[in-house]
Every structure is written in C-alpha cells, then in structure tokens.
Amino acid sequence: MSDDDGFGFDDGDGGDEFEFEYYDEEDGGEGFEEEETLESMIHNNYLEAKSKYRDDGAKADALVQLETVMDLDENMDVTERTRWSFKAPQMAALIHLELALGSEGEAKASHFKKCLSLYRKAMRALSKLGSYAPKEKNILPALEKLEAHPDYNELLELTTTTLQARKLAIYHTVRLKLLLRDARHMLDAGEVQKCSANLRECRRISSAEEKPYIFQEVIALEVRVASADNNEREIRNLYHEFDRMSVLPAPEVNAIVREAGGKIHMRERRWGLAYKDFFEAFKSYSDRADARAVRCLKYLVVAKLLMSGPAIDPFAESSAKAHEEKPDIVVMRDILKADRGADIQMFDKIVHDSGHVLASDTFLAGFVATIRASIRTKALLRTVKPYRNVSLEYLAKHLNMEEREVRTMLVLLISDGILEGSIEDDTGVLQLHWDDTDQCAHKKAVRQYSQRLHNVVSNVSV
C-alpha cells in the first residue's frame, strides 16, 4: 500500500509520490528482529488508521488506531524514533479538525483543542527526527486545512510552531507560503505593520527569479499595503516591477495590481493606459466570479469617457454584459449615454438622482468634476458648431452654466487651438472664423480635445 496520506502538494516538479530519507538499523545484532517487528506493527496500524480516516463513518476508529501508533512509537528508544511520530499526530490533528467543523458547542471546542495539541506534537517530533525529512508537499496541505480554525492568533502560533521545526528551515516554499498566508490575515485584520514585516521577510529569503509566482503574490500584497497607506509612489514602483515579470500571474494577483495601476494612470490623466489596466483587472476578477469585477467595470467606463481614440463599447464583452442590469452599472451606462450625446443636462440629472453611486466610491467621486467638464466641453463644441456669431448668454443658458464659466472654457479652447475665433468683450459675443479648411480642422480638434482636457478641467470652476 502507498505511503501517500492524501496530503500531497504539487511543488512544480510533476511528482506526487512521497519520498522519505529513512535508514533502518544496520543488519545484524541482538534485538534487531524485535525492533523490526515493532516497526512493522506501527506501520500496519498507521495504514489501517489511514484507511479508516478516508471513511467518514470511521474517523473515531481511525483516532484510536493512531493513538496505538503513537503509543507504540513512544516505546521505542528515543534515538530510533520513526517518521510515524510525526505522521500519526499530524493525521490525528486533521481528523479532529474535521470533527470540530462538523460539531457544535463544547464538542467543537474540544476537537479544536485536541487538533492544535496534536499538530504541535507533530512539529516537535519532526524537529527531533534525525533521518526523516518530509517534502514541502507533506506540510502545506495540512496547514491549509488548519486555516479553517476560527482563532486567528492560534493560526499564527501554528505558523510559528511550523517554522521553528528544525527540519523545515530549508523549505523556502513552505516558509514563503506561510508568511504570505499570515500576511493576508494580518492585512485583513488591519495589522499593516506586521503584514509589512512578513512581506519584507518574503523578499529577504526569495527573489522573482527563484519563485516568480510567489513573488507576484508578495507584490500584490505590497500593493494593498501601499494603497492602505495612500503611498502612490510605492504603488507605481510595485506596478512597474510587476509589469516587468514575464510569467503569467494568477487572476486575483493580476487584478489587484492592474486595478491599482489603472488608478495611478487615471490620476496622471493617462486615460488609455488606465482603460487597458482596468479592463485586465475586470477580466481577471470576472474569471474568479469576484464581486470586485463590478467596481472595476465602473472604473472602466469612466476611463472610456475620458480617453481619446476610436469609439469603444465597454459592454461589448460578454463578461461585461453579464453585469449591465445591476443598479450601479445601469447608472454608469446612463452616464456613458450622456457623454455620447454630449448631454450635460442628462448627466447633471443622473448625478442628482443617483449621485450616491459615484459619491460612495472615493476614487470615482474624485472624477465627477472631470467627467462633467468633459461632457460640457463636448456640448459646448457641438452647440457652437453651426454658428459664426453666438452670444455667451445664449450658450450659458443652453448649457445650464454660468456665463463666466462659458467664457473661461472658450478662452481655453481658443488658446489650445480647438476653436478659432475671439470673444467681443463689449457685446459678449463669440466670433468664430469658419471656412472649409477650418471645419475639417475643427472636426479633428473635436476628436482630439480630450487629450488637452486637463488644461480645461484644471482651470474651470465646476
């Protein structure tokens, strides 16, 4: 029968059979046959326990059998202790964990307590074994199952216990995964400094070349820490570090970093790059059926509103269509319609009636003025297009703006070369200089206006 306990972990080498470095007593010598018989008894009892462990109705019997294994092993000379002194309590710990998860009240607490006690016993035994070295894949799945334990502090203690086991000191993958797991728990619990310390240790003992996939997870967590601290410079550096890596990242890792990168691009008014990153983040979140996909889809729409270039429908993708009837996305679709129609009244009504969709998201709220200025600029350019002379008073009334706002926008549009004309100060009339060449230039300027929009937004009071 195989010695595989069902705790296998594929560490990337393609193998899934356990290999042990274990050496028997030297042949010969009085008493060797007796020790060999004891070893066989231990082995057979362990295999029987494993068989019962796989039977849901016989877990209690498996625990009895494992107790026999541990008792027999303890009868051996301490210098001859076997791998079962580690494997038996580890399996017993997992059985008690499963029993705890299926119990309530005192029974649940009792099983959890026994689970932790047995796991610590397994780690202590591992530290004392001179010739047995389990692979990483013998350790990680057990710890992943133990994550079901509800006590976060005891989880950290289990990690510490594992890392202190002398035999695991060389297992970088085990150490990295444990550090990362606890870093995630720490960050979720708001313990940012402790999380940062774990991530620094991850960088100290590894590199992108040695463990690229794990290193990408480190970067994603560092991005979350930097985001919590509003450290844009650090986010930018991490984003570029991540972008230089050639390995394909896990969807959640990719989504976290790309979403953060998209926000950086938005603040730098690099709308096209922001759209690209938000699209990648949205797709990655969608692949995991992650609720954060809706948030990224909203950011994607805003980036689309502000970017230049060919018309793109953010909802052309089937994954985006799946969300288009959700209340927040309906609002964003309406804003997109207002933008396409250069309808500033429609946009203002949306903000008035459904402004909470934008205001409830700090990042989105910061771009409401930019979107309004964008739509107003489109509306203004569309309104003046048929005229050679038009009063600022008419434009202000038509666009629901103050006359001084219209004047400021026109001055900037003229100075940027988007419009060719002048404002008569004494009459408050805009004089436009149109001819066929100018009309063509005007159309081109309208297509390119968003590239200069930051000049308008930064100087217009909205």
Coordinates of C-alpha atoms in Angstrom, one line a residue:
M1 CA 0.0 0.0 0.0
S2 CA 1.2 3.5 -0.8
D3 CA 2.5 5.7 1.9
D4 CA 0.6 8.7 0.5
D5 CA -1.6 10.2 3.1
G6 CA -3.7 12.4 0.9
F7 CA -1.8 15.5 1.9
G8 CA 0.1 15.7 -1.4
F9 CA 1.2 19.1 -2.7
D10 CA 2.5 19.5 -6.2
D11 CA 5.6 21.6 -5.9
G12 CA 6.1 22.0 -9.6
D13 CA 8.3 19.1 -10.3
G14 CA 5.5 16.9 -11.6
G15 CA 5.9 14.3 -8.9
D16 CA 3.2 13.3 -6.5
E17 CA 4.7 10.4 -4.6
F18 CA 6.2 10.8 -1.2
E19 CA 9.8 10.1 -0.8
F20 CA 11.4 9.6 2.6
E21 CA 15.0 9.7 3.6
Y22 CA 14.8 6.9 6.2
Y23 CA 17.5 4.5 7.2
D24 CA 16.9 1.2 9.0
E25 CA 19.1 -0.3 11.7
E26 CA 22.2 -1.9 10.5
D27 CA 21.7 -5.6 9.8
G28 CA 22.7 -8.0 12.5
G29 CA 22.9 -7.5 16.2
E30 CA 20.8 -8.9 19.0
G31 CA 17.3 -7.5 19.3
F32 CA 17.1 -6.2 15.6
E33 CA 14.3 -8.6 14.8
E34 CA 12.3 -7.4 17.7
E35 CA 12.7 -3.7 16.6
E36 CA 11.8 -4.6 13.1
T37 CA 8.6 -6.3 14.3
L38 CA 7.7 -3.2 16.3
E39 CA 8.3 -1.1 13.3
S40 CA 6.0 -3.3 11.2
M41 CA 3.3 -3.1 13.9
I42 CA 3.5 0.6 13.9
H43 CA 3.4 0.7 10.1
N44 CA 0.4 -1.6 9.8
N45 CA -1.6 0.3 12.4
Y46 CA -0.9 3.5 10.7
L47 CA -2.1 2.1 7.3
E48 CA -5.2 0.8 9.0
A49 CA -5.8 4.2 10.5
K50 CA -5.4 5.9 7.1
S51 CA -7.9 3.6 5.6
K52 CA -10.4 4.4 8.3
Y53 CA -9.7 8.1 8.0
R54 CA -10.9 8.0 4.4
D55 CA -14.2 6.5 5.6
D56 CA -16.3 9.3 7.0
G57 CA -18.1 7.0 9.4
A58 CA -14.9 5.6 10.9
K59 CA -12.9 8.6 11.9
A60 CA -13.3 7.8 15.6
D61 CA -11.8 4.4 14.9
A62 CA -9.0 6.0 13.0
L63 CA -8.2 8.1 16.0
V64 CA -8.0 5.0 18.2
Q65 CA -5.7 3.4 15.7
L66 CA -3.4 6.5 15.6
E67 CA -3.2 6.5 19.4
T68 CA -1.9 3.0 19.1
V69 CA 0.7 4.1 16.6
M70 CA 1.8 6.9 18.9
D71 CA 1.9 4.6 21.9
L72 CA 4.0 2.0 20.1
D73 CA 6.3 4.7 18.7
E74 CA 6.9 6.1 22.2
N75 CA 8.0 2.7 23.4
M76 CA 10.9 2.8 21.0
D77 CA 14.3 4.2 22.1
V78 CA 14.4 7.9 21.5
T79 CA 17.3 7.6 19.1
E80 CA 15.3 5.2 17.0
R81 CA 12.0 7.2 16.8
T82 CA 10.3 6.8 13.4
R83 CA 8.6 9.0 11.0
W84 CA 5.3 7.9 12.4
S85 CA 5.9 10.1 15.5
F86 CA 5.3 13.0 13.1
K87 CA 2.8 11.5 10.7
A88 CA 0.4 10.0 13.2
P89 CA -0.2 13.1 15.3
Q90 CA -0.5 15.2 12.1
M91 CA -3.2 12.9 10.7
A92 CA -4.9 12.9 14.1
A93 CA -4.9 16.7 14.2
L94 CA -6.6 16.8 10.8
I95 CA -9.3 14.3 11.9
H96 CA -10.0 16.4 15.0
L97 CA -10.2 19.5 12.8
E98 CA -12.8 17.8 10.5
L99 CA -14.8 16.6 13.5
A100 CA -14.7 20.1 15.0
L101 CA -16.1 21.7 11.8
G102 CA -19.0 19.2 12.0
S103 CA -19.7 19.8 15.7
E104 CA -21.2 22.5 17.9
G105 CA -20.6 23.8 21.4
E106 CA -18.3 22.0 23.8
A107 CA -17.6 19.2 21.4
K108 CA -16.4 21.7 18.7
A109 CA -14.1 23.4 21.2
S110 CA -12.8 20.1 22.5
H111 CA -11.9 18.9 19.0
F112 CA -10.2 22.1 18.1
K113 CA -8.2 22.0 21.3
K114 CA -7.0 18.4 20.5
C115 CA -6.3 19.4 16.9
L116 CA -3.9 22.1 17.9
S117 CA -2.3 20.0 20.6
L118 CA -1.6 17.2 18.2
Y119 CA -0.3 19.4 15.5
R120 CA 2.2 20.9 17.9
K121 CA 3.2 17.4 18.9
A122 CA 3.8 16.5 15.3
M123 CA 6.0 19.6 14.8
R124 CA 8.0 18.8 17.9
A125 CA 8.5 15.2 16.7
L126 CA 9.7 16.5 13.3
S127 CA 12.4 18.6 15.0
K128 CA 13.8 15.6 16.8
L129 CA 13.8 13.1 13.9
G130 CA 17.4 12.7 12.7
S131 CA 16.9 10.9 9.4
Y132 CA 13.4 11.7 8.2
A133 CA 12.8 14.8 6.1
P134 CA 9.2 15.2 4.7
K135 CA 8.8 17.1 1.5
E136 CA 7.1 20.5 1.4
K137 CA 4.0 18.9 -0.1
N138 CA 3.6 16.8 3.1
I139 CA 3.3 20.0 5.2
L140 CA 1.4 22.7 3.2
P141 CA -1.9 20.9 2.6
A142 CA -2.2 20.1 6.3
L143 CA -1.7 23.8 7.2
E144 CA -4.1 24.9 4.5
K145 CA -6.8 22.6 6.1
L146 CA -5.9 24.1 9.5
E147 CA -6.8 27.5 8.2
A148 CA -10.4 26.6 8.9
H149 CA -9.6 27.2 12.6
P150 CA -11.5 30.2 13.8
D151 CA -8.9 31.6 16.1
Y152 CA -6.5 33.9 14.1
N153 CA -4.0 34.2 17.0
E154 CA -3.7 30.4 17.3
L155 CA -3.3 30.2 13.5
L156 CA -0.3 32.5 13.8
E157 CA 1.0 30.3 16.7
L158 CA 0.7 27.3 14.4
T159 CA 2.7 29.0 11.8
T160 CA 5.4 29.9 14.3
T161 CA 5.5 26.3 15.5
T162 CA 5.9 25.0 11.9
L163 CA 8.6 27.5 11.0
Q164 CA 10.6 26.6 14.2
A165 CA 10.6 23.0 13.3
R166 CA 14.3 22.3 12.5
K167 CA 13.5 20.1 9.6
L168 CA 11.6 22.8 7.8
A169 CA 14.2 25.5 8.0
I170 CA 15.4 24.8 4.4
Y171 CA 11.9 24.6 2.8
H172 CA 11.6 28.1 1.2
T173 CA 8.3 27.3 -0.4
V174 CA 6.7 26.3 2.9
R175 CA 8.2 29.3 4.7
L176 CA 7.1 31.7 1.9
K177 CA 3.5 30.4 1.7
L178 CA 3.1 30.5 5.5
L179 CA 4.5 34.1 5.6
L180 CA 2.1 35.1 2.8
R181 CA -0.9 33.4 4.4
D182 CA -0.3 35.2 7.7
A183 CA 0.4 38.5 5.9
R184 CA -3.1 38.2 4.3
H185 CA -4.7 37.6 7.7
M186 CA -2.8 40.5 9.2
L187 CA -3.8 42.9 6.5
D188 CA -7.4 41.8 6.7
A189 CA -7.2 42.4 10.4
G190 CA -5.8 45.9 9.9
E191 CA -2.3 45.0 11.3
V192 CA -0.5 46.7 8.4
Q193 CA 2.9 47.0 10.2
K194 CA 3.0 43.2 11.0
C195 CA 1.9 42.4 7.4
S196 CA 4.7 44.6 6.1
A197 CA 7.3 42.8 8.3
N198 CA 6.2 39.5 6.8
L199 CA 6.5 40.8 3.3
R200 CA 10.0 42.1 3.9
E201 CA 10.9 38.7 5.2
C202 CA 9.5 37.2 2.0
R203 CA 11.7 39.4 -0.1
R204 CA 14.7 38.6 2.1
I205 CA 14.5 34.9 1.6
S206 CA 13.4 34.8 -2.1
S207 CA 13.5 36.6 -5.4
A208 CA 11.5 37.0 -8.6
E209 CA 13.9 34.6 -10.4
E210 CA 13.6 31.8 -7.8
K211 CA 9.9 31.9 -7.0
P212 CA 8.2 34.2 -9.6
Y213 CA 4.6 33.1 -8.9
I214 CA 5.0 33.5 -5.1
F215 CA 6.9 36.8 -5.7
Q216 CA 3.9 38.1 -7.7
E217 CA 1.7 37.4 -4.6
V218 CA 4.1 39.3 -2.5
I219 CA 3.9 42.3 -4.8
A220 CA 0.1 42.1 -4.8
L221 CA 0.0 42.2 -1.0
E222 CA 2.5 45.1 -1.0
V223 CA 0.2 47.0 -3.4
R224 CA -2.6 46.5 -0.9
V225 CA -0.4 47.8 1.9
A226 CA 0.7 50.8 -0.1
S227 CA -2.9 51.5 -1.1
A228 CA -4.0 51.4 2.6
D229 CA -1.2 54.0 3.3
N230 CA -2.1 56.1 0.1
N231 CA 1.5 55.7 -1.0
E232 CA 1.2 56.3 -4.7
R233 CA 4.9 56.4 -5.3
E234 CA 5.3 52.9 -3.8
I235 CA 2.3 51.6 -5.8
R236 CA 3.8 53.0 -9.0
N237 CA 7.2 51.3 -8.3
L238 CA 5.5 48.0 -7.5
Y239 CA 3.3 48.2 -10.6
H240 CA 6.4 48.6 -12.8
E241 CA 8.2 45.8 -11.0
F242 CA 5.2 43.5 -11.6
D243 CA 4.9 44.6 -15.2
R244 CA 8.5 43.6 -16.0
M245 CA 7.9 40.0 -14.9
S246 CA 7.4 37.6 -17.8
V247 CA 5.4 34.8 -16.0
L248 CA 1.6 34.8 -16.3
P249 CA 0.1 35.8 -12.9
A250 CA -2.8 34.3 -11.1
P251 CA -6.1 36.1 -11.8
E252 CA -6.5 37.6 -8.4
V253 CA -2.9 38.8 -8.2
N254 CA -3.2 40.3 -11.7
A255 CA -6.5 42.0 -10.9
I256 CA -5.2 43.6 -7.7
V257 CA -2.1 45.1 -9.3
R258 CA -3.8 46.1 -12.6
E259 CA -6.6 47.9 -10.7
A260 CA -4.0 49.8 -8.6
G261 CA -2.1 50.6 -11.8
G262 CA -5.3 51.9 -13.5
K263 CA -5.9 54.2 -10.6
I264 CA -2.4 55.6 -10.9
H265 CA -2.8 56.2 -14.7
M266 CA -6.2 57.9 -14.0
R267 CA -4.6 60.3 -11.6
E268 CA -1.9 61.0 -14.2
R269 CA -4.6 61.6 -16.8
R270 CA -3.3 58.7 -18.9
W271 CA -6.8 57.6 -19.8
G272 CA -5.9 55.0 -22.4
L273 CA -3.4 53.2 -20.2
A274 CA -6.0 53.3 -17.3
Y275 CA -8.6 51.8 -19.6
K276 CA -6.2 48.9 -20.5
D277 CA -5.4 48.1 -16.9
F278 CA -9.0 48.4 -15.7
F279 CA -10.0 46.1 -18.5
E280 CA -7.4 43.5 -17.5
A281 CA -8.4 43.8 -13.8
F282 CA -12.1 43.4 -14.7
K283 CA -11.4 40.3 -16.8
S284 CA -9.3 38.7 -14.0
Y285 CA -11.9 39.4 -11.3
S286 CA -14.6 38.1 -13.6
D287 CA -12.6 34.9 -14.2
R288 CA -12.8 34.3 -10.4
A289 CA -16.5 35.4 -10.2
D290 CA -15.2 38.1 -7.8
A291 CA -17.6 40.8 -6.7
R292 CA -14.8 43.4 -7.3
A293 CA -15.4 43.0 -11.0
V294 CA -18.4 45.4 -10.8
R295 CA -16.2 48.1 -9.2
C296 CA -13.6 47.7 -12.0
L297 CA -16.3 47.9 -14.6
K298 CA -17.4 51.2 -13.3
Y299 CA -13.7 52.5 -13.4
L300 CA -13.5 51.1 -16.9
V301 CA -16.5 53.2 -18.0
V302 CA -15.0 56.4 -16.5
A303 CA -11.7 55.8 -18.3
K304 CA -13.6 55.2 -21.6
L305 CA -15.4 58.6 -21.1
L306 CA -12.2 60.5 -20.8
M307 CA -9.9 58.7 -23.3
S308 CA -9.4 59.8 -26.9
G309 CA -9.2 57.5 -29.9
P310 CA -11.8 55.3 -31.6
A311 CA -15.2 54.6 -30.0
I312 CA -15.1 51.6 -27.7
D313 CA -18.1 50.0 -26.1
P314 CA -17.0 48.7 -22.7
F315 CA -20.1 46.5 -22.7
A316 CA -19.2 44.6 -25.9
E317 CA -17.6 41.9 -23.8
S318 CA -19.9 39.1 -22.7
S319 CA -18.4 39.3 -19.2
A320 CA -19.4 43.0 -19.0
K321 CA -22.9 42.3 -20.4
A322 CA -23.5 39.9 -17.5
H323 CA -23.4 42.9 -15.2
E324 CA -25.2 45.5 -17.3
E325 CA -28.6 45.2 -15.4
K326 CA -27.0 45.7 -12.0
P327 CA -28.2 49.1 -10.5
D328 CA -24.7 50.7 -10.3
I329 CA -23.9 49.6 -13.8
V330 CA -27.2 50.9 -15.1
V331 CA -26.2 54.3 -13.8
M332 CA -22.8 54.1 -15.4
R333 CA -24.4 53.1 -18.8
D334 CA -26.6 56.2 -18.5
I335 CA -23.6 58.4 -17.9
L336 CA -22.0 56.8 -21.0
K337 CA -25.1 57.8 -23.0
A338 CA -25.0 61.3 -21.7
D339 CA -21.4 61.5 -22.8
R340 CA -22.0 60.2 -26.3
G341 CA -24.9 62.6 -26.7
A342 CA -22.9 65.5 -25.2
D343 CA -26.0 65.9 -22.9
I344 CA -24.9 67.9 -19.9
Q345 CA -28.5 68.2 -18.6
M346 CA -28.8 64.4 -18.6
F347 CA -25.5 64.0 -16.8
D348 CA -26.5 66.5 -14.1
K349 CA -29.8 64.7 -13.6
I350 CA -28.1 61.4 -13.2
V351 CA -25.7 62.9 -10.6
H352 CA -28.7 64.5 -8.8
D353 CA -30.8 61.3 -8.8
S354 CA -28.1 58.6 -8.5
G355 CA -25.1 60.5 -7.2
H356 CA -24.6 58.0 -4.4
V357 CA -23.2 55.5 -7.0
L358 CA -20.3 57.9 -7.6
A359 CA -20.1 59.6 -4.2
S360 CA -19.9 56.2 -2.3
D361 CA -16.6 55.4 -4.1
T362 CA -13.9 57.8 -3.1
F363 CA -11.9 57.1 -6.2
L364 CA -14.9 57.7 -8.6
A365 CA -16.0 60.8 -6.7
G366 CA -12.7 62.4 -7.5
F367 CA -13.5 62.3 -11.2
V368 CA -17.1 63.6 -11.2
A369 CA -15.8 67.2 -12.0
T370 CA -13.6 65.8 -14.7
I371 CA -16.5 63.9 -16.4
R372 CA -18.7 67.0 -16.1
A373 CA -16.1 69.2 -17.7
S374 CA -15.6 66.6 -20.5
I375 CA -19.3 66.5 -21.3
R376 CA -19.6 70.2 -21.0
T377 CA -16.8 70.7 -23.4
K378 CA -18.4 68.3 -25.9
A379 CA -21.7 70.0 -25.5
L380 CA -20.1 73.5 -26.0
L381 CA -18.3 72.4 -29.1
R382 CA -21.4 70.8 -30.5
T383 CA -23.5 73.9 -29.7
V384 CA -21.2 76.5 -31.4
K385 CA -20.6 74.4 -34.5
P386 CA -23.5 75.8 -36.6
Y387 CA -22.7 79.5 -35.8
R388 CA -20.3 82.2 -36.8
N389 CA -21.6 84.5 -34.1
V390 CA -23.2 83.4 -30.9
S391 CA -23.7 85.1 -27.5
L392 CA -22.2 83.8 -24.3
E393 CA -25.5 84.4 -22.6
Y394 CA -27.3 82.0 -25.0
L395 CA -24.6 79.4 -24.6
A396 CA -24.7 79.7 -20.8
K397 CA -28.5 79.3 -20.8
H398 CA -28.4 76.4 -23.2
L399 CA -25.7 74.5 -21.3
N400 CA -27.0 75.4 -17.8
M401 CA -23.8 77.1 -16.9
E402 CA -22.7 80.5 -15.5
E403 CA -21.6 82.9 -18.2
R404 CA -18.2 83.3 -16.6
E405 CA -17.7 79.5 -16.9
V406 CA -18.6 79.6 -20.6
R407 CA -16.2 82.5 -21.1
T408 CA -13.3 80.6 -19.3
M409 CA -13.9 77.5 -21.3
L410 CA -14.0 79.3 -24.6
V411 CA -10.8 81.2 -23.8
L412 CA -9.0 77.9 -23.1
L413 CA -10.4 76.2 -26.2
I414 CA -9.3 79.1 -28.4
S415 CA -5.9 79.2 -26.8
D416 CA -5.5 75.5 -27.3
G417 CA -6.4 75.8 -30.9
I418 CA -9.5 73.7 -30.6
L419 CA -11.6 76.7 -31.7
E420 CA -10.6 79.6 -34.0
G421 CA -12.2 82.8 -33.0
S422 CA -12.5 85.6 -30.5
I423 CA -14.8 87.0 -27.8
E424 CA -16.1 90.5 -28.2
D425 CA -15.8 91.9 -24.6
D426 CA -18.3 94.8 -25.1
T427 CA -21.1 92.6 -26.6
G428 CA -20.3 89.3 -25.0
V429 CA -20.4 87.6 -28.5
L430 CA -18.2 84.8 -29.7
Q431 CA -16.9 85.4 -33.2
L432 CA -16.0 82.1 -35.0
H433 CA -13.8 82.0 -38.1
W434 CA -15.1 79.1 -40.2
D435 CA -14.2 78.0 -43.7
D436 CA -14.0 74.6 -45.2
T437 CA -10.4 74.0 -44.1
D438 CA -11.3 75.3 -40.6
Q439 CA -14.3 72.9 -40.5
C440 CA -12.1 70.0 -41.2
A441 CA -9.6 71.2 -38.6
H442 CA -12.5 71.7 -36.1
K443 CA -13.7 68.1 -36.6
K444 CA -10.2 66.9 -36.0
A445 CA -9.8 69.1 -32.9
V446 CA -13.1 67.8 -31.5
R447 CA -11.8 64.2 -31.8
Q448 CA -8.6 65.2 -30.0
Y449 CA -10.0 67.5 -27.4
S450 CA -9.8 65.0 -24.6
Q451 CA -6.0 64.9 -24.9
R452 CA -6.0 68.6 -23.8
L453 CA -8.9 68.2 -21.4
H454 CA -6.7 68.5 -18.3
N455 CA -6.0 72.1 -19.3
V456 CA -9.7 72.9 -19.3
V457 CA -10.5 70.9 -16.1
S458 CA -7.7 72.4 -14.0
N459 CA -8.9 76.0 -14.8
V460 CA -12.7 75.7 -14.9
S461 CA -14.7 76.1 -11.7
V462 CA -17.4 73.4 -11.8

